CSV table of C-alpha atoms in Angstrom, one decimal:
chain,number,residue,atom,x,y,z
A,16,UNK,CA,-119.7,62.7,-59.2
A,17,UNK,CA,-120.4,59.1,-60.0
A,18,UNK,CA,-119.1,57.9,-56.6
A,19,UNK,CA,-121.2,60.4,-54.7
A,20,UNK,CA,-124.3,59.4,-56.7
A,21,UNK,CA,-123.6,55.8,-55.9
A,22,UNK,CA,-123.1,56.5,-52.3
A,23,UNK,CA,-126.3,58.5,-52.2
A,24,UNK,CA,-128.2,55.6,-53.8
A,25,UNK,CA,-126.9,53.1,-51.2
A,26,UNK,CA,-127.2,55.1,-48.0
A,27,UNK,CA,-129.3,58.3,-48.3
A,28,UNK,CA,-132.9,58.4,-47.0
A,29,UNK,CA,-135.5,58.1,-49.9
A,30,UNK,CA,-136.4,61.9,-49.5
A,31,UNK,CA,-132.9,62.9,-50.5
A,32,UNK,CA,-132.6,60.7,-53.6
A,33,UNK,CA,-134.5,62.8,-56.3
A,34,UNK,CA,-131.5,65.0,-57.2
A,35,UNK,CA,-129.3,61.9,-58.1
A,36,UNK,CA,-131.4,61.0,-61.2
A,37,UNK,CA,-131.6,64.5,-62.2
A,38,UNK,CA,-127.7,65.0,-61.8
A,39,UNK,CA,-127.0,61.8,-63.8
A,40,UNK,CA,-129.3,62.9,-66.7
A,41,UNK,CA,-127.6,66.3,-66.8
A,42,UNK,CA,-124.3,64.4,-67.4
A,43,UNK,CA,-125.8,62.7,-70.3
A,44,UNK,CA,-125.4,66.0,-72.2
A,45,UNK,CA,-121.6,66.2,-71.5
A,46,UNK,CA,-118.8,64.9,-73.3
A,47,UNK,CA,-118.7,61.4,-75.0
A,48,UNK,CA,-116.7,59.7,-72.2
A,49,UNK,CA,-118.8,61.3,-69.4
A,50,UNK,CA,-122.0,60.2,-71.3
A,51,UNK,CA,-120.7,56.6,-71.4
A,52,UNK,CA,-120.0,56.6,-67.6
A,53,UNK,CA,-123.3,58.2,-66.9
A,54,UNK,CA,-125.2,55.6,-68.9
A,55,UNK,CA,-123.3,52.8,-67.2
A,56,UNK,CA,-124.2,54.3,-63.8
A,57,UNK,CA,-127.8,54.8,-64.8
A,58,UNK,CA,-128.2,51.3,-66.0
A,59,UNK,CA,-127.0,50.0,-62.6
A,60,UNK,CA,-129.3,52.4,-60.8
A,61,UNK,CA,-132.4,51.6,-63.0
A,62,UNK,CA,-131.9,48.0,-62.3
A,63,UNK,CA,-132.1,48.4,-58.5
A,64,UNK,CA,-133.9,51.8,-58.0
A,65,UNK,CA,-135.9,52.6,-61.2
A,66,UNK,CA,-138.1,55.1,-59.4
A,67,UNK,CA,-135.1,57.5,-59.2
A,68,UNK,CA,-134.9,57.8,-63.1
A,69,UNK,CA,-138.6,57.3,-64.2
A,70,UNK,CA,-139.2,61.0,-64.1
A,71,UNK,CA,-136.4,61.4,-66.7
A,72,UNK,CA,-137.6,58.5,-69.0
A,73,UNK,CA,-137.2,60.6,-72.2
A,74,UNK,CA,-133.6,61.3,-71.4
A,75,UNK,CA,-133.0,57.6,-72.4
A,76,UNK,CA,-134.9,57.7,-75.7
A,77,UNK,CA,-132.5,56.8,-78.4
A,78,UNK,CA,-131.8,59.4,-80.9
A,79,UNK,CA,-128.7,59.3,-83.1
A,80,UNK,CA,-126.6,57.4,-80.6
A,81,UNK,CA,-124.0,54.7,-81.3
A,82,UNK,CA,-124.9,51.1,-81.1
A,83,UNK,CA,-123.4,50.6,-77.7
A,84,UNK,CA,-125.1,53.6,-76.2
A,85,UNK,CA,-128.4,52.6,-77.9
A,86,UNK,CA,-128.2,49.1,-76.4
A,87,UNK,CA,-127.7,50.5,-72.9
A,88,UNK,CA,-130.6,52.9,-73.3
A,89,UNK,CA,-132.8,50.2,-74.5
A,90,UNK,CA,-131.8,48.3,-71.3
A,91,UNK,CA,-132.4,51.3,-69.0
A,92,UNK,CA,-135.9,51.9,-70.6
A,93,UNK,CA,-137.0,48.3,-70.0
A,94,UNK,CA,-135.9,48.8,-66.3
A,95,UNK,CA,-138.0,52.0,-66.1
A,96,UNK,CA,-141.2,50.7,-67.6
A,97,UNK,CA,-144.3,50.7,-65.5
A,98,UNK,CA,-148.0,50.7,-66.0
A,99,UNK,CA,-148.0,54.6,-66.2
A,100,UNK,CA,-145.4,55.0,-69.0
A,101,UNK,CA,-145.8,51.7,-71.0
A,102,UNK,CA,-147.9,53.2,-73.8
A,103,UNK,CA,-145.4,56.0,-74.3
A,104,UNK,CA,-142.6,53.5,-74.3
A,105,UNK,CA,-144.3,51.3,-76.8
A,106,UNK,CA,-144.9,54.2,-79.1
A,107,UNK,CA,-141.2,55.0,-78.9
A,108,UNK,CA,-140.2,51.4,-79.6
A,109,UNK,CA,-142.5,51.4,-82.5
A,110,UNK,CA,-140.5,54.2,-84.2
A,111,UNK,CA,-137.2,52.2,-83.3
A,112,UNK,CA,-138.4,49.2,-85.3
A,113,UNK,CA,-138.1,51.2,-88.5
A,114,UNK,CA,-134.5,51.7,-88.2
A,115,UNK,CA,-132.1,50.6,-90.8
A,116,UNK,CA,-129.9,48.9,-88.1
A,117,UNK,CA,-131.1,45.4,-87.9
A,118,UNK,CA,-129.2,44.7,-84.7
A,119,UNK,CA,-131.0,47.7,-83.1
A,120,UNK,CA,-134.3,46.5,-84.5
A,121,UNK,CA,-133.7,43.1,-83.0
A,122,UNK,CA,-132.7,44.6,-79.6
A,123,UNK,CA,-135.9,46.8,-79.6
A,124,UNK,CA,-138.0,43.7,-80.3
A,125,UNK,CA,-136.3,42.0,-77.3
A,126,UNK,CA,-137.1,45.1,-75.1
A,127,UNK,CA,-140.8,45.0,-76.2
A,128,UNK,CA,-140.8,41.3,-75.1
A,129,UNK,CA,-139.2,42.2,-71.7
A,130,UNK,CA,-141.8,45.0,-71.2
A,131,UNK,CA,-144.6,42.5,-71.9
A,132,UNK,CA,-143.3,40.1,-69.3
A,133,UNK,CA,-142.9,42.9,-66.7
A,134,UNK,CA,-146.4,44.3,-67.3
A,135,UNK,CA,-148.9,41.4,-67.8
A,136,UNK,CA,-151.7,44.0,-68.5
A,137,UNK,CA,-150.2,44.9,-71.9
A,138,UNK,CA,-148.8,41.4,-72.8
A,139,UNK,CA,-151.5,40.7,-75.4
A,140,UNK,CA,-151.0,44.1,-77.0
A,141,UNK,CA,-147.2,43.6,-77.1
A,142,UNK,CA,-147.5,40.1,-78.5
A,143,UNK,CA,-149.9,41.4,-81.3
A,144,UNK,CA,-147.5,44.1,-82.2
A,145,UNK,CA,-144.6,41.7,-82.3
A,146,UNK,CA,-146.4,39.3,-84.5
A,147,UNK,CA,-147.3,42.3,-86.9
A,148,UNK,CA,-143.7,43.3,-86.9
A,149,UNK,CA,-142.6,39.8,-87.8
A,150,UNK,CA,-145.0,39.7,-90.7
A,151,UNK,CA,-143.3,42.8,-92.3
A,152,UNK,CA,-139.8,42.2,-91.6
A,153,UNK,CA,-137.6,39.1,-92.3
A,154,UNK,CA,-135.4,38.7,-89.2
A,155,UNK,CA,-134.1,35.4,-90.3
A,156,UNK,CA,-131.6,36.8,-92.9
A,157,UNK,CA,-128.0,36.6,-91.6
A,158,UNK,CA,-126.7,39.9,-90.2
A,159,UNK,CA,-123.6,41.4,-91.7
A,160,UNK,CA,-120.5,41.2,-89.6
A,161,UNK,CA,-120.1,44.0,-87.3
A,162,UNK,CA,-118.0,46.9,-88.4
A,163,UNK,CA,-114.5,47.2,-86.8
A,164,UNK,CA,-114.4,50.7,-85.2
A,165,UNK,CA,-111.3,51.7,-83.3
A,166,UNK,CA,-113.0,54.7,-81.6
A,167,UNK,CA,-116.0,54.4,-79.3
A,168,UNK,CA,-118.4,56.9,-80.5
A,169,UNK,CA,-121.5,57.9,-78.4
């Protein structure tokens, strides 16, 4: 399935590409291994052809995902940002910074910064939000060492 999706992205005419994003997003509801492969493929596609996945933006919102999956989803979201969805995305990021996971909070703050550089119209708003966040949270405390987990959980 992933090979066919990649082939379509590379060779198919633009009018036939809409089902690719939908199919990959459907796989995100499958087994853990299939989700991981789908997320990896979505990250690659989002970097080169974000218009294919923009209609499915909410599929990449982080819920109760493992750290690795959450990081890839944040990356995908920053590729999919545009002037039409930036306010929705910033509201979503606002909820992410309340997480107990400091690494995830830091990754979210970096994602907000990337969004600000991609869409100059919201740069001042993003910077104001980041300054406000930094005034409430002490990000300069050292992070605890990562937990050793032998199984990859998505």
